Amino acid sequence: MENIDDLKKRLEVLGDKIREVKKRLPAHSVKPHQLMSLFELEDEYDDVLLKIRKIKQGQQGGRTTTTT
């Protein structure tokens, strides 16, 4: 199982890559492969974020906190 520090580092790297891809996107006529690249990075970012949340939830003894 991955530890939370490694996952946070991966999240940071993915965030940097996403920002870089978005900077390179043209204002018009975006090619499908450019969008697919962005979507794949965003999906991986979401997966890593979910893993972090699950680890944190497990560290809290399975308790969920709600904020209003």
mmCIF file of N, CA and C in Angstrom:
data_model
loop_
_atom_site.group_PDB
_atom_site.id
_atom_site.type_symbol
_atom_site.label_atom_id
_atom_site.label_comp_id
_atom_site.label_asym_id
_atom_site.label_seq_id
_atom_site.Cartn_x
_atom_site.Cartn_y
_atom_site.Cartn_z
ATOM 1 N N MET A 1 0.840 -1.188 0.000
ATOM 2 C CA MET A 1 0.000 0.000 0.000
ATOM 3 C C MET A 1 0.882 1.248 0.000
ATOM 4 N N GLU A 2 0.483 2.235 -0.765
ATOM 5 C CA GLU A 2 1.236 3.478 -0.852
ATOM 6 C C GLU A 2 1.007 4.305 0.409
ATOM 7 N N ASN A 3 2.048 5.026 0.814
ATOM 8 C CA ASN A 3 1.846 5.867 1.987
ATOM 9 C C ASN A 3 1.360 7.246 1.552
ATOM 10 N N ILE A 4 0.826 7.968 2.500
ATOM 11 C CA ILE A 4 0.174 9.242 2.201
ATOM 12 C C ILE A 4 1.159 10.288 1.677
ATOM 13 N N ASP A 5 2.403 10.253 2.147
ATOM 14 C CA ASP A 5 3.394 11.220 1.663
ATOM 15 C C ASP A 5 3.705 11.002 0.184
ATOM 16 N N ASP A 6 3.853 9.737 -0.214
ATOM 17 C CA ASP A 6 4.096 9.433 -1.626
ATOM 18 C C ASP A 6 2.915 9.862 -2.487
ATOM 19 N N LEU A 7 1.718 9.639 -1.987
ATOM 20 C CA LEU A 7 0.521 10.023 -2.732
ATOM 21 C C LEU A 7 0.417 11.541 -2.864
ATOM 22 N N LYS A 8 0.764 12.263 -1.816
ATOM 23 C CA LYS A 8 0.726 13.729 -1.880
ATOM 24 C C LYS A 8 1.744 14.258 -2.882
ATOM 25 N N LYS A 9 2.920 13.633 -2.925
ATOM 26 C CA LYS A 9 3.931 14.033 -3.909
ATOM 27 C C LYS A 9 3.423 13.769 -5.322
ATOM 28 N N ARG A 10 2.791 12.613 -5.513
ATOM 29 C CA ARG A 10 2.242 12.275 -6.826
ATOM 30 C C ARG A 10 1.150 13.262 -7.214
ATOM 31 N N LEU A 11 0.332 13.660 -6.251
ATOM 32 C CA LEU A 11 -0.723 14.635 -6.491
ATOM 33 C C LEU A 11 -0.128 15.964 -6.955
ATOM 34 N N GLU A 12 0.959 16.368 -6.322
ATOM 35 C CA GLU A 12 1.625 17.618 -6.687
ATOM 36 C C GLU A 12 2.176 17.543 -8.113
ATOM 37 N N VAL A 13 2.810 16.420 -8.445
ATOM 38 C CA VAL A 13 3.354 16.233 -9.796
ATOM 39 C C VAL A 13 2.232 16.255 -10.830
ATOM 40 N N LEU A 14 1.154 15.556 -10.533
ATOM 41 C CA LEU A 14 0.021 15.528 -11.457
ATOM 42 C C LEU A 14 -0.586 16.916 -11.628
ATOM 43 N N GLY A 15 -0.690 17.662 -10.539
ATOM 44 C CA GLY A 15 -1.212 19.023 -10.617
ATOM 45 C C GLY A 15 -0.353 19.892 -11.518
ATOM 46 N N ASP A 16 0.972 19.747 -11.399
ATOM 47 C CA ASP A 16 1.891 20.495 -12.262
ATOM 48 C C ASP A 16 1.702 20.109 -13.725
ATOM 49 N N LYS A 17 1.573 18.812 -13.976
ATOM 50 C CA LYS A 17 1.387 18.336 -15.352
ATOM 51 C C LYS A 17 0.073 18.842 -15.936
ATOM 52 N N ILE A 18 -0.981 18.837 -15.131
ATOM 53 C CA ILE A 18 -2.287 19.316 -15.592
ATOM 54 C C ILE A 18 -2.203 20.795 -15.956
ATOM 55 N N ARG A 19 -1.565 21.579 -15.099
ATOM 56 C CA ARG A 19 -1.419 23.013 -15.388
ATOM 57 C C ARG A 19 -0.622 23.232 -16.679
ATOM 58 N N GLU A 20 0.429 22.439 -16.878
ATOM 59 C CA GLU A 20 1.250 22.566 -18.078
ATOM 60 C C GLU A 20 0.456 22.218 -19.336
ATOM 61 N N VAL A 21 -0.310 21.142 -19.282
ATOM 62 C CA VAL A 21 -1.122 20.748 -20.438
ATOM 63 C C VAL A 21 -2.157 21.832 -20.739
ATOM 64 N N LYS A 22 -2.782 22.377 -19.703
ATOM 65 C CA LYS A 22 -3.787 23.426 -19.912
ATOM 66 C C LYS A 22 -3.169 24.666 -20.542
ATOM 67 N N LYS A 23 -1.925 24.987 -20.155
ATOM 68 C CA LYS A 23 -1.239 26.145 -20.744
ATOM 69 C C LYS A 23 -0.994 25.947 -22.236
ATOM 70 N N ARG A 24 -0.756 24.708 -22.635
ATOM 71 C CA ARG A 24 -0.441 24.415 -24.035
ATOM 72 C C ARG A 24 -1.678 24.274 -24.907
ATOM 73 N N LEU A 25 -2.858 24.194 -24.300
ATOM 74 C CA LEU A 25 -4.078 24.048 -25.100
ATOM 75 C C LEU A 25 -4.350 25.337 -25.872
ATOM 76 N N PRO A 26 -4.616 25.212 -27.152
ATOM 77 C CA PRO A 26 -4.956 26.413 -27.921
ATOM 78 C C PRO A 26 -6.347 26.917 -27.533
ATOM 79 N N ALA A 27 -6.579 28.186 -27.769
ATOM 80 C CA ALA A 27 -7.883 28.768 -27.444
ATOM 81 C C ALA A 27 -8.981 28.191 -28.345
ATOM 82 N N HIS A 28 -8.604 27.806 -29.548
ATOM 83 C CA HIS A 28 -9.562 27.261 -30.514
ATOM 84 C C HIS A 28 -8.980 25.998 -31.139
ATOM 85 N N SER A 29 -9.841 25.190 -31.668
ATOM 86 C CA SER A 29 -9.442 23.987 -32.417
ATOM 87 C C SER A 29 -8.543 23.049 -31.615
ATOM 88 N N VAL A 30 -9.004 22.681 -30.447
ATOM 89 C CA VAL A 30 -8.255 21.738 -29.610
ATOM 90 C C VAL A 30 -8.357 20.355 -30.243
ATOM 91 N N LYS A 31 -7.237 19.693 -30.365
ATOM 92 C CA LYS A 31 -7.193 18.353 -30.966
ATOM 93 C C LYS A 31 -7.610 17.308 -29.929
ATOM 94 N N PRO A 32 -8.277 16.250 -30.384
ATOM 95 C CA PRO A 32 -8.747 15.218 -29.448
ATOM 96 C C PRO A 32 -7.643 14.629 -28.579
ATOM 97 N N HIS A 33 -6.456 14.403 -29.147
ATOM 98 C CA HIS A 33 -5.385 13.801 -28.348
ATOM 99 C C HIS A 33 -4.932 14.728 -27.222
ATOM 100 N N GLN A 34 -5.058 16.047 -27.434
ATOM 101 C CA GLN A 34 -4.705 16.992 -26.376
ATOM 102 C C GLN A 34 -5.689 16.878 -25.212
ATOM 103 N N LEU A 35 -6.960 16.769 -25.541
ATOM 104 C CA LEU A 35 -7.974 16.630 -24.495
ATOM 105 C C LEU A 35 -7.858 15.287 -23.790
ATOM 106 N N MET A 36 -7.575 14.238 -24.548
ATOM 107 C CA MET A 36 -7.433 12.911 -23.935
ATOM 108 C C MET A 36 -6.286 12.906 -22.935
ATOM 109 N N SER A 37 -5.198 13.556 -23.282
ATOM 110 C CA SER A 37 -4.052 13.647 -22.377
ATOM 111 C C SER A 37 -4.457 14.347 -21.083
ATOM 112 N N LEU A 38 -5.184 15.439 -21.218
ATOM 113 C CA LEU A 38 -5.646 16.183 -20.046
ATOM 114 C C LEU A 38 -6.603 15.337 -19.211
ATOM 115 N N PHE A 39 -7.548 14.678 -19.860
ATOM 116 C CA PHE A 39 -8.524 13.857 -19.139
ATOM 117 C C PHE A 39 -7.854 12.711 -18.383
ATOM 118 N N GLU A 40 -6.853 12.097 -18.995
ATOM 119 C CA GLU A 40 -6.142 11.001 -18.335
ATOM 120 C C GLU A 40 -5.427 11.492 -17.076
ATOM 121 N N LEU A 41 -4.791 12.653 -17.172
ATOM 122 C CA LEU A 41 -4.113 13.220 -16.004
ATOM 123 C C LEU A 41 -5.119 13.572 -14.908
ATOM 124 N N GLU A 42 -6.238 14.166 -15.311
ATOM 125 C CA GLU A 42 -7.262 14.535 -14.329
ATOM 126 C C GLU A 42 -7.862 13.297 -13.662
ATOM 127 N N ASP A 43 -8.051 12.235 -14.430
ATOM 128 C CA ASP A 43 -8.567 10.990 -13.850
ATOM 129 C C ASP A 43 -7.585 10.414 -12.834
ATOM 130 N N GLU A 44 -6.303 10.421 -13.192
ATOM 131 C CA GLU A 44 -5.298 9.907 -12.260
ATOM 132 C C GLU A 44 -5.233 10.777 -11.003
ATOM 133 N N TYR A 45 -5.345 12.097 -11.177
ATOM 134 C CA TYR A 45 -5.357 13.026 -10.046
ATOM 135 C C TYR A 45 -6.515 12.682 -9.107
ATOM 136 N N ASP A 46 -7.690 12.466 -9.679
ATOM 137 C CA ASP A 46 -8.868 12.116 -8.876
ATOM 138 C C ASP A 46 -8.673 10.791 -8.140
ATOM 139 N N ASP A 47 -8.056 9.817 -8.820
ATOM 140 C CA ASP A 47 -7.796 8.514 -8.192
ATOM 141 C C ASP A 47 -6.855 8.649 -6.997
ATOM 142 N N VAL A 48 -5.796 9.433 -7.166
ATOM 143 C CA VAL A 48 -4.834 9.628 -6.077
ATOM 144 C C VAL A 48 -5.500 10.369 -4.922
ATOM 145 N N LEU A 49 -6.297 11.372 -5.233
ATOM 146 C CA LEU A 49 -7.011 12.122 -4.199
ATOM 147 C C LEU A 49 -7.948 11.210 -3.416
ATOM 148 N N LEU A 50 -8.619 10.313 -4.104
ATOM 149 C CA LEU A 50 -9.508 9.357 -3.447
ATOM 150 C C LEU A 50 -8.724 8.426 -2.521
ATOM 151 N N LYS A 51 -7.560 7.971 -2.968
ATOM 152 C CA LYS A 51 -6.717 7.116 -2.125
ATOM 153 C C LYS A 51 -6.300 7.851 -0.853
ATOM 154 N N ILE A 52 -5.940 9.120 -0.987
ATOM 155 C CA ILE A 52 -5.545 9.921 0.179
ATOM 156 C C ILE A 52 -6.716 10.031 1.151
ATOM 157 N N ARG A 53 -7.895 10.309 0.628
ATOM 158 C CA ARG A 53 -9.080 10.431 1.493
ATOM 159 C C ARG A 53 -9.375 9.129 2.228
ATOM 160 N N LYS A 54 -9.227 8.005 1.530
ATOM 161 C CA LYS A 54 -9.480 6.707 2.164
ATOM 162 C C LYS A 54 -8.468 6.429 3.269
ATOM 163 N N ILE A 55 -7.217 6.775 3.026
ATOM 164 C CA ILE A 55 -6.190 6.577 4.054
ATOM 165 C C ILE A 55 -6.494 7.449 5.263
ATOM 166 N N LYS A 56 -6.827 8.717 5.021
ATOM 167 C CA LYS A 56 -7.142 9.624 6.131
ATOM 168 C C LYS A 56 -8.358 9.145 6.903
ATOM 169 N N GLN A 57 -9.343 8.644 6.189
ATOM 170 C CA GLN A 57 -10.547 8.138 6.845
ATOM 171 C C GLN A 57 -10.203 6.934 7.714
ATOM 172 N N GLY A 58 -9.335 6.080 7.225
ATOM 173 C CA GLY A 58 -8.897 4.919 7.994
ATOM 174 C C GLY A 58 -8.118 5.313 9.229
ATOM 175 N N GLN A 59 -7.361 6.405 9.144
ATOM 176 C CA GLN A 59 -6.591 6.882 10.284
ATOM 177 C C GLN A 59 -7.494 7.477 11.354
ATOM 178 N N GLN A 60 -8.677 7.901 10.959
ATOM 179 C CA GLN A 60 -9.625 8.472 11.915
ATOM 180 C C GLN A 60 -10.504 7.387 12.520
ATOM 181 N N GLY A 61 -10.149 6.155 12.293
ATOM 182 C CA GLY A 61 -10.932 5.055 12.847
ATOM 183 C C GLY A 61 -12.230 4.824 12.115
ATOM 184 N N GLY A 62 -12.257 5.236 10.845
ATOM 185 C CA GLY A 62 -13.456 5.012 10.053
ATOM 186 C C GLY A 62 -14.527 6.058 10.268
ATOM 187 N N ARG A 63 -14.259 7.034 11.133
ATOM 188 C CA ARG A 63 -15.238 8.089 11.367
ATOM 189 C C ARG A 63 -15.277 9.015 10.164
ATOM 190 N N THR A 64 -16.444 9.502 9.867
ATOM 191 C CA THR A 64 -16.571 10.522 8.840
ATOM 192 C C THR A 64 -17.004 11.801 9.523
ATOM 193 N N THR A 65 -16.449 12.881 9.065
ATOM 194 C CA THR A 65 -16.818 14.167 9.644
ATOM 195 C C THR A 65 -17.590 14.945 8.605
ATOM 196 N N THR A 66 -18.585 15.648 9.068
ATOM 197 C CA THR A 66 -19.360 16.482 8.165
ATOM 198 C C THR A 66 -19.234 17.914 8.629
ATOM 199 N N THR A 67 -19.195 18.787 7.652
ATOM 200 C CA THR A 67 -19.133 20.208 7.977
ATOM 201 C C THR A 67 -20.362 20.877 7.408
ATOM 202 N N THR A 68 -20.808 21.878 8.103
ATOM 203 C CA THR A 68 -21.978 22.606 7.618
ATOM 204 C C THR A 68 -21.620 24.029 7.351
#
